[in-house]
Amino acid sequence: MINNNSLTLEHSEEYLEHLAQFIHIPYTELRPYKNEFITRKYNKGQVVYYSSDDMSHMYFLLEGHVLREHFNKNGDVYRILNKDIRLFPLHSLFQEYTTNEMCTTITDCMIISVPIDFMEYLCLNHANVFKRIYQLLCQNEQQQMEYHMALNAKSAKESIIKILIYLCHTIGYDNDEFYEIKSFLTIQMISNLASVSRETTGHIIHELKEDNILMHHSKNWIISKAILKAI
């Protein structure tokens, strides 16, 4: 389901150029099909899609952050946070089925919806696009492994630290000596991701602050790269 609010045409060609660059194809190859793409602005808290049936579109996140939640038949939830310049869900390509997934904005976002059949066409007819999508799938697999290792940690503190490292790699901005994560991140989000109680998560975050591994600056999270050696 696509939210039809805030349809925007302004800067649409500029936005499409970002997508072309991301999937490694000349913009001139996309320009004839520009009417196939829809660029929308979503406000914080809006549902971008909920898939229980076959999906017709993928989504390219131009600006902002989203929370994606996978639901299986047992009611288990697998959560993924994505930041700007991201194409998802990649698992919808070349598949006859779609897993249950809900995507919600956690900040204001600008998103391009991309027809899945068109993306499949590009993969089949442009080797560079196919190679790029394969690279992105491998990257996703590595990140999922990192997340699973965090969930299987031996202690709550180790789990929280590994979740923070995972978040640094997925939604953090690398600033040489430290990573920066925007202010939308909350202790409750970290608690949910790690499957650790909010109270315990709060205590561990406090310990990391006392060890000068983590601090807040203008509400953003500043995480020292010393965290990579904290386990």
PDB file of C-alpha atoms in Angstrom:
ATOM      1  CA  MET A   1       0.000   0.000   0.000  1.00  0.00           C
ATOM      2  CA  ILE A   2       1.435   3.383  -1.003  1.00  0.00           C
ATOM      3  CA  ASN A   3       0.532   6.508   0.889  1.00  0.00           C
ATOM      4  CA  ASN A   4      -0.752   9.040  -1.657  1.00  0.00           C
ATOM      5  CA  ASN A   5      -0.141  12.095   0.501  1.00  0.00           C
ATOM      6  CA  SER A   6       2.397  14.756  -0.405  1.00  0.00           C
ATOM      7  CA  LEU A   7       2.912  13.895  -4.076  1.00  0.00           C
ATOM      8  CA  THR A   8       5.835  15.987  -5.277  1.00  0.00           C
ATOM      9  CA  LEU A   9       7.079  16.659  -8.791  1.00  0.00           C
ATOM     10  CA  GLU A  10       9.554  19.393  -7.914  1.00  0.00           C
ATOM     11  CA  HIS A  11      13.176  18.271  -8.404  1.00  0.00           C
ATOM     12  CA  SER A  12      11.926  14.889  -9.692  1.00  0.00           C
ATOM     13  CA  GLU A  13      14.619  14.667 -12.375  1.00  0.00           C
ATOM     14  CA  GLU A  14      17.307  15.548  -9.838  1.00  0.00           C
ATOM     15  CA  TYR A  15      16.019  12.814  -7.538  1.00  0.00           C
ATOM     16  CA  LEU A  16      15.959  10.305 -10.381  1.00  0.00           C
ATOM     17  CA  GLU A  17      19.594  11.127 -11.116  1.00  0.00           C
ATOM     18  CA  HIS A  18      20.429  10.000  -7.553  1.00  0.00           C
ATOM     19  CA  LEU A  19      18.717   6.669  -8.216  1.00  0.00           C
ATOM     20  CA  ALA A  20      20.552   6.235 -11.531  1.00  0.00           C
ATOM     21  CA  GLN A  21      23.875   6.912  -9.845  1.00  0.00           C
ATOM     22  CA  PHE A  22      23.046   4.487  -7.032  1.00  0.00           C
ATOM     23  CA  ILE A  23      22.225   1.562  -9.325  1.00  0.00           C
ATOM     24  CA  HIS A  24      25.137   2.339 -11.690  1.00  0.00           C
ATOM     25  CA  ILE A  25      23.237   3.255 -14.822  1.00  0.00           C
ATOM     26  CA  PRO A  26      23.417   6.458 -16.912  1.00  0.00           C
ATOM     27  CA  TYR A  27      20.518   8.788 -16.184  1.00  0.00           C
ATOM     28  CA  THR A  28      19.792   8.938 -19.911  1.00  0.00           C
ATOM     29  CA  GLU A  29      18.704   5.280 -19.662  1.00  0.00           C
ATOM     30  CA  LEU A  30      16.069   6.151 -17.048  1.00  0.00           C
ATOM     31  CA  ARG A  31      14.838   9.449 -18.467  1.00  0.00           C
ATOM     32  CA  PRO A  32      12.464   7.890 -21.061  1.00  0.00           C
ATOM     33  CA  TYR A  33      10.758   5.998 -18.231  1.00  0.00           C
ATOM     34  CA  LYS A  34      10.595   8.844 -15.710  1.00  0.00           C
ATOM     35  CA  ASN A  35       6.779   8.701 -15.598  1.00  0.00           C
ATOM     36  CA  GLU A  36       7.078   5.171 -14.182  1.00  0.00           C
ATOM     37  CA  PHE A  37       8.604   6.571 -10.975  1.00  0.00           C
ATOM     38  CA  ILE A  38       6.728   8.447  -8.273  1.00  0.00           C
ATOM     39  CA  THR A  39       8.498  10.702  -5.796  1.00  0.00           C
ATOM     40  CA  ARG A  40       6.671  11.423  -2.555  1.00  0.00           C
ATOM     41  CA  LYS A  41       7.340  13.244   0.675  1.00  0.00           C
ATOM     42  CA  TYR A  42       6.278  11.337   3.794  1.00  0.00           C
ATOM     43  CA  ASN A  43       5.843  12.841   7.208  1.00  0.00           C
ATOM     44  CA  LYS A  44       7.286  11.209  10.321  1.00  0.00           C
ATOM     45  CA  GLY A  45       5.185   8.245  11.442  1.00  0.00           C
ATOM     46  CA  GLN A  46       3.535   7.474   8.100  1.00  0.00           C
ATOM     47  CA  VAL A  47       3.292   3.940   6.758  1.00  0.00           C
ATOM     48  CA  VAL A  48       5.076   3.675   3.397  1.00  0.00           C
ATOM     49  CA  TYR A  49       3.809   0.155   2.699  1.00  0.00           C
ATOM     50  CA  TYR A  50       2.492  -2.950   4.339  1.00  0.00           C
ATOM     51  CA  SER A  51       2.995  -6.074   2.277  1.00  0.00           C
ATOM     52  CA  SER A  52       0.932  -9.146   2.898  1.00  0.00           C
ATOM     53  CA  ASP A  53       0.339  -9.709  -0.794  1.00  0.00           C
ATOM     54  CA  ASP A  54       2.528  -9.376  -3.873  1.00  0.00           C
ATOM     55  CA  MET A  55       4.247  -6.016  -4.019  1.00  0.00           C
ATOM     56  CA  SER A  56       4.438  -4.029  -7.245  1.00  0.00           C
ATOM     57  CA  HIS A  57       7.104  -1.512  -6.200  1.00  0.00           C
ATOM     58  CA  MET A  58      10.470  -1.145  -4.533  1.00  0.00           C
ATOM     59  CA  TYR A  59      11.480   2.037  -2.734  1.00  0.00           C
ATOM     60  CA  PHE A  60      14.515   4.291  -2.977  1.00  0.00           C
ATOM     61  CA  LEU A  61      14.996   6.350   0.176  1.00  0.00           C
ATOM     62  CA  LEU A  62      16.379   9.740  -0.844  1.00  0.00           C
ATOM     63  CA  GLU A  63      16.173  11.534   2.487  1.00  0.00           C
ATOM     64  CA  GLY A  64      15.313  10.483   6.010  1.00  0.00           C
ATOM     65  CA  HIS A  65      15.092   7.247   7.991  1.00  0.00           C
ATOM     66  CA  VAL A  66      12.626   4.361   8.021  1.00  0.00           C
ATOM     67  CA  LEU A  67      11.878   1.348  10.194  1.00  0.00           C
ATOM     68  CA  ARG A  68      11.155  -1.914   8.367  1.00  0.00           C
ATOM     69  CA  GLU A  69       9.572  -4.776  10.298  1.00  0.00           C
ATOM     70  CA  HIS A  70       9.354  -8.347   8.966  1.00  0.00           C
ATOM     71  CA  PHE A  71       6.679 -10.586  10.471  1.00  0.00           C
ATOM     72  CA  ASN A  72       6.732 -14.379  10.215  1.00  0.00           C
ATOM     73  CA  LYS A  73       3.922 -16.872  10.802  1.00  0.00           C
ATOM     74  CA  ASN A  74       4.991 -17.357  14.432  1.00  0.00           C
ATOM     75  CA  GLY A  75       4.582 -13.668  15.183  1.00  0.00           C
ATOM     76  CA  ASP A  76       8.327 -13.011  15.423  1.00  0.00           C
ATOM     77  CA  VAL A  77       9.515  -9.589  14.293  1.00  0.00           C
ATOM     78  CA  TYR A  78      12.798  -8.778  12.556  1.00  0.00           C
ATOM     79  CA  ARG A  79      13.517  -5.038  12.592  1.00  0.00           C
ATOM     80  CA  ILE A  80      15.715  -3.070  10.196  1.00  0.00           C
ATOM     81  CA  LEU A  81      16.546   0.631  10.288  1.00  0.00           C
ATOM     82  CA  ASN A  82      17.514   2.268   6.998  1.00  0.00           C
ATOM     83  CA  LYS A  83      18.944   5.723   6.309  1.00  0.00           C
ATOM     84  CA  ASP A  84      18.978   7.845   3.163  1.00  0.00           C
ATOM     85  CA  ILE A  85      20.291   6.549  -0.176  1.00  0.00           C
ATOM     86  CA  ARG A  86      18.950   3.032   0.199  1.00  0.00           C
ATOM     87  CA  LEU A  87      16.959   0.742  -2.114  1.00  0.00           C
ATOM     88  CA  PHE A  88      14.600  -1.791  -0.537  1.00  0.00           C
ATOM     89  CA  PRO A  89      13.248  -4.392  -0.178  1.00  0.00           C
ATOM     90  CA  LEU A  90      15.743  -6.183  -2.401  1.00  0.00           C
ATOM     91  CA  HIS A  91      14.288  -9.604  -1.617  1.00  0.00           C
ATOM     92  CA  SER A  92      11.196  -8.675  -3.640  1.00  0.00           C
ATOM     93  CA  LEU A  93      13.144  -8.984  -6.904  1.00  0.00           C
ATOM     94  CA  PHE A  94      12.640 -12.143  -9.014  1.00  0.00           C
ATOM     95  CA  GLN A  95      10.348 -13.669  -6.391  1.00  0.00           C
ATOM     96  CA  GLU A  96       6.871 -15.126  -6.742  1.00  0.00           C
ATOM     97  CA  TYR A  97       6.053 -14.463  -3.114  1.00  0.00           C
ATOM     98  CA  THR A  98       6.456 -11.610  -0.654  1.00  0.00           C
ATOM     99  CA  THR A  99       7.143 -11.848   3.054  1.00  0.00           C
ATOM    100  CA  ASN A 100       5.037  -9.772   5.417  1.00  0.00           C
ATOM    101  CA  GLU A 101       6.799  -6.469   5.933  1.00  0.00           C
ATOM    102  CA  MET A 102       5.760  -3.032   7.128  1.00  0.00           C
ATOM    103  CA  CYS A 103       7.783   0.109   6.467  1.00  0.00           C
ATOM    104  CA  THR A 104       7.204   3.207   8.612  1.00  0.00           C
ATOM    105  CA  THR A 105       8.973   6.562   8.503  1.00  0.00           C
ATOM    106  CA  ILE A 106      10.733   7.574  11.718  1.00  0.00           C
ATOM    107  CA  THR A 107      11.696  10.983  10.338  1.00  0.00           C
ATOM    108  CA  ASP A 108      10.317  13.056   7.471  1.00  0.00           C
ATOM    109  CA  CYS A 109      11.318  11.251   4.260  1.00  0.00           C
ATOM    110  CA  MET A 110      11.564  11.679   0.506  1.00  0.00           C
ATOM    111  CA  ILE A 111      11.053   8.371  -1.305  1.00  0.00           C
ATOM    112  CA  ILE A 112      10.906   7.227  -4.933  1.00  0.00           C
ATOM    113  CA  SER A 113       8.696   4.232  -5.693  1.00  0.00           C
ATOM    114  CA  VAL A 114      10.235   2.021  -8.393  1.00  0.00           C
ATOM    115  CA  PRO A 115       8.206  -0.631 -10.277  1.00  0.00           C
ATOM    116  CA  ILE A 116       9.650  -4.049  -9.492  1.00  0.00           C
ATOM    117  CA  ASP A 117       9.143  -5.326 -13.031  1.00  0.00           C
ATOM    118  CA  PHE A 118      11.097  -2.352 -14.386  1.00  0.00           C
ATOM    119  CA  MET A 119      13.964  -2.979 -11.959  1.00  0.00           C
ATOM    120  CA  GLU A 120      13.998  -6.632 -13.024  1.00  0.00           C
ATOM    121  CA  TYR A 121      14.109  -5.474 -16.641  1.00  0.00           C
ATOM    122  CA  LEU A 122      17.127  -3.277 -15.875  1.00  0.00           C
ATOM    123  CA  CYS A 123      18.898  -6.168 -14.144  1.00  0.00           C
ATOM    124  CA  LEU A 124      18.349  -8.455 -17.109  1.00  0.00           C
ATOM    125  CA  ASN A 125      19.430  -5.909 -19.711  1.00  0.00           C
ATOM    126  CA  HIS A 126      22.217  -3.969 -17.993  1.00  0.00           C
ATOM    127  CA  ALA A 127      25.113  -5.949 -16.530  1.00  0.00           C
ATOM    128  CA  ASN A 128      26.215  -3.032 -14.343  1.00  0.00           C
ATOM    129  CA  VAL A 129      22.793  -2.839 -12.685  1.00  0.00           C
ATOM    130  CA  PHE A 130      22.719  -6.598 -12.075  1.00  0.00           C
ATOM    131  CA  LYS A 131      26.221  -6.438 -10.573  1.00  0.00           C
ATOM    132  CA  ARG A 132      25.225  -3.512  -8.352  1.00  0.00           C
ATOM    133  CA  ILE A 133      22.085  -5.253  -7.075  1.00  0.00           C
ATOM    134  CA  TYR A 134      24.137  -8.367  -6.330  1.00  0.00           C
ATOM    135  CA  GLN A 135      26.631  -6.241  -4.364  1.00  0.00           C
ATOM    136  CA  LEU A 136      23.773  -4.708  -2.387  1.00  0.00           C
ATOM    137  CA  LEU A 137      22.306  -8.139  -1.636  1.00  0.00           C
ATOM    138  CA  CYS A 138      25.700  -9.329  -0.352  1.00  0.00           C
ATOM    139  CA  GLN A 139      25.960  -6.203   1.785  1.00  0.00           C
ATOM    140  CA  ASN A 140      22.498  -6.877   3.212  1.00  0.00           C
ATOM    141  CA  GLU A 141      23.484 -10.450   4.037  1.00  0.00           C
ATOM    142  CA  GLN A 142      26.598  -9.287   5.897  1.00  0.00           C
ATOM    143  CA  GLN A 143      24.546  -6.777   7.890  1.00  0.00           C
ATOM    144  CA  GLN A 144      21.962  -9.421   8.765  1.00  0.00           C
ATOM    145  CA  MET A 145      24.743 -11.721   9.984  1.00  0.00           C
ATOM    146  CA  GLU A 146      26.065  -8.887  12.156  1.00  0.00           C
ATOM    147  CA  TYR A 147      22.600  -8.373  13.585  1.00  0.00           C
ATOM    148  CA  HIS A 148      22.093 -12.086  14.318  1.00  0.00           C
ATOM    149  CA  MET A 149      25.475 -12.248  16.053  1.00  0.00           C
ATOM    150  CA  ALA A 150      24.362  -9.372  18.275  1.00  0.00           C
ATOM    151  CA  LEU A 151      21.160 -11.221  19.193  1.00  0.00           C
ATOM    152  CA  ASN A 152      23.184 -14.340  20.059  1.00  0.00           C
ATOM    153  CA  ALA A 153      25.636 -12.492  22.308  1.00  0.00           C
ATOM    154  CA  LYS A 154      26.561 -14.081  25.653  1.00  0.00           C
ATOM    155  CA  SER A 155      25.392 -11.157  27.793  1.00  0.00           C
ATOM    156  CA  ALA A 156      23.002  -8.213  27.618  1.00  0.00           C
ATOM    157  CA  LYS A 157      25.902  -5.739  27.584  1.00  0.00           C
ATOM    158  CA  GLU A 158      27.623  -7.541  24.736  1.00  0.00           C
ATOM    159  CA  SER A 159      24.339  -7.629  22.835  1.00  0.00           C
ATOM    160  CA  ILE A 160      23.755  -3.881  23.275  1.00  0.00           C
ATOM    161  CA  ILE A 161      27.320  -3.051  22.230  1.00  0.00           C
ATOM    162  CA  LYS A 162      27.031  -5.233  19.132  1.00  0.00           C
ATOM    163  CA  ILE A 163      23.671  -3.673  18.268  1.00  0.00           C
ATOM    164  CA  LEU A 164      25.238  -0.216  18.529  1.00  0.00           C
ATOM    165  CA  ILE A 165      28.090  -1.314  16.248  1.00  0.00           C
ATOM    166  CA  TYR A 166      25.520  -2.712  13.816  1.00  0.00           C
ATOM    167  CA  LEU A 167      23.651   0.615  13.888  1.00  0.00           C
ATOM    168  CA  CYS A 168      26.888   2.537  13.330  1.00  0.00           C
ATOM    169  CA  HIS A 169      27.455   0.484  10.180  1.00  0.00           C
ATOM    170  CA  THR A 170      23.882   0.744   8.875  1.00  0.00           C
ATOM    171  CA  ILE A 171      22.516   4.172   9.865  1.00  0.00           C
ATOM    172  CA  GLY A 172      25.586   5.907  11.280  1.00  0.00           C
ATOM    173  CA  TYR A 173      27.660   8.589   9.586  1.00  0.00           C
ATOM    174  CA  ASP A 174      31.400   7.905   9.689  1.00  0.00           C
ATOM    175  CA  ASN A 175      33.396  10.868  11.014  1.00  0.00           C
ATOM    176  CA  ASP A 176      36.924   9.402  11.273  1.00  0.00           C
ATOM    177  CA  GLU A 177      37.193   9.046  15.072  1.00  0.00           C
ATOM    178  CA  PHE A 178      33.504   8.470  15.755  1.00  0.00           C
ATOM    179  CA  TYR A 179      30.136   7.571  14.279  1.00  0.00           C
ATOM    180  CA  GLU A 180      27.150   9.894  14.478  1.00  0.00           C
ATOM    181  CA  ILE A 181      23.554   8.666  14.580  1.00  0.00           C
ATOM    182  CA  LYS A 182      20.686  11.129  14.294  1.00  0.00           C
ATOM    183  CA  SER A 183      18.498  12.033  17.231  1.00  0.00           C
ATOM    184  CA  PHE A 184      15.559   9.799  16.245  1.00  0.00           C
ATOM    185  CA  LEU A 185      17.353   6.820  17.843  1.00  0.00           C
ATOM    186  CA  THR A 186      15.968   6.043  21.287  1.00  0.00           C
ATOM    187  CA  ILE A 187      16.818   3.660  24.096  1.00  0.00           C
ATOM    188  CA  GLN A 188      13.505   1.924  23.402  1.00  0.00           C
ATOM    189  CA  MET A 189      14.533   1.298  19.773  1.00  0.00           C
ATOM    190  CA  ILE A 190      17.852  -0.173  20.902  1.00  0.00           C
ATOM    191  CA  SER A 191      16.008  -2.275  23.485  1.00  0.00           C
ATOM    192  CA  ASN A 192      13.625  -3.610  20.818  1.00  0.00           C
ATOM    193  CA  LEU A 193      16.438  -4.401  18.405  1.00  0.00           C
ATOM    194  CA  ALA A 194      18.483  -6.222  21.054  1.00  0.00           C
ATOM    195  CA  SER A 195      15.520  -7.960  22.732  1.00  0.00           C
ATOM    196  CA  VAL A 196      16.822  -6.613  26.047  1.00  0.00           C
ATOM    197  CA  SER A 197      14.592  -4.829  28.568  1.00  0.00           C
ATOM    198  CA  ARG A 198      14.483  -1.040  28.378  1.00  0.00           C
ATOM    199  CA  GLU A 199      15.728  -0.735  31.975  1.00  0.00           C
ATOM    200  CA  THR A 200      18.773  -2.928  31.336  1.00  0.00           C
ATOM    201  CA  THR A 201      19.464  -1.135  28.054  1.00  0.00           C
ATOM    202  CA  GLY A 202      19.364   2.206  29.856  1.00  0.00           C
ATOM    203  CA  HIS A 203      21.888   1.020  32.463  1.00  0.00           C
ATOM    204  CA  ILE A 204      24.269  -0.239  29.780  1.00  0.00           C
ATOM    205  CA  ILE A 205      23.991   3.012  27.803  1.00  0.00           C
ATOM    206  CA  HIS A 206      24.800   4.906  31.022  1.00  0.00           C
ATOM    207  CA  GLU A 207      27.906   2.738  31.560  1.00  0.00           C
ATOM    208  CA  LEU A 208      29.072   3.439  28.005  1.00  0.00           C
ATOM    209  CA  LYS A 209      28.657   7.158  28.639  1.00  0.00           C
ATOM    210  CA  GLU A 210      30.737   6.894  31.809  1.00  0.00           C
ATOM    211  CA  ASP A 211      33.442   5.110  29.790  1.00  0.00           C
ATOM    212  CA  ASN A 212      33.408   7.978  27.242  1.00  0.00           C
ATOM    213  CA  ILE A 213      32.392   5.599  24.484  1.00  0.00           C
ATOM    214  CA  LEU A 214      29.033   7.246  23.906  1.00  0.00           C
ATOM    215  CA  MET A 215      27.709  10.778  24.302  1.00  0.00           C
ATOM    216  CA  HIS A 216      24.941  13.019  23.033  1.00  0.00           C
ATOM    217  CA  HIS A 217      25.588  16.195  21.061  1.00  0.00           C
ATOM    218  CA  SER A 218      22.645  18.334  19.928  1.00  0.00           C
ATOM    219  CA  LYS A 219      20.502  15.247  20.687  1.00  0.00           C
ATOM    220  CA  ASN A 220      22.473  13.166  18.169  1.00  0.00           C
ATOM    221  CA  TRP A 221      24.322  10.045  19.291  1.00  0.00           C
ATOM    222  CA  ILE A 222      28.118  10.278  19.120  1.00  0.00           C
ATOM    223  CA  ILE A 223      29.730   6.841  19.365  1.00  0.00           C
ATOM    224  CA  SER A 224      33.502   6.551  19.638  1.00  0.00           C
ATOM    225  CA  LYS A 225      35.174   3.963  17.441  1.00  0.00           C
ATOM    226  CA  ALA A 226      36.620   2.630  20.687  1.00  0.00           C
ATOM    227  CA  ILE A 227      33.329   0.729  20.884  1.00  0.00           C
ATOM    228  CA  LEU A 228      34.728  -1.653  18.284  1.00  0.00           C
ATOM    229  CA  LYS A 229      37.150  -2.878  20.962  1.00  0.00           C
ATOM    230  CA  ALA A 230      34.751  -2.663  23.909  1.00  0.00           C
ATOM    231  CA  ILE A 231      33.578  -6.283  23.794  1.00  0.00           C
TER     232      ILE A 231
END
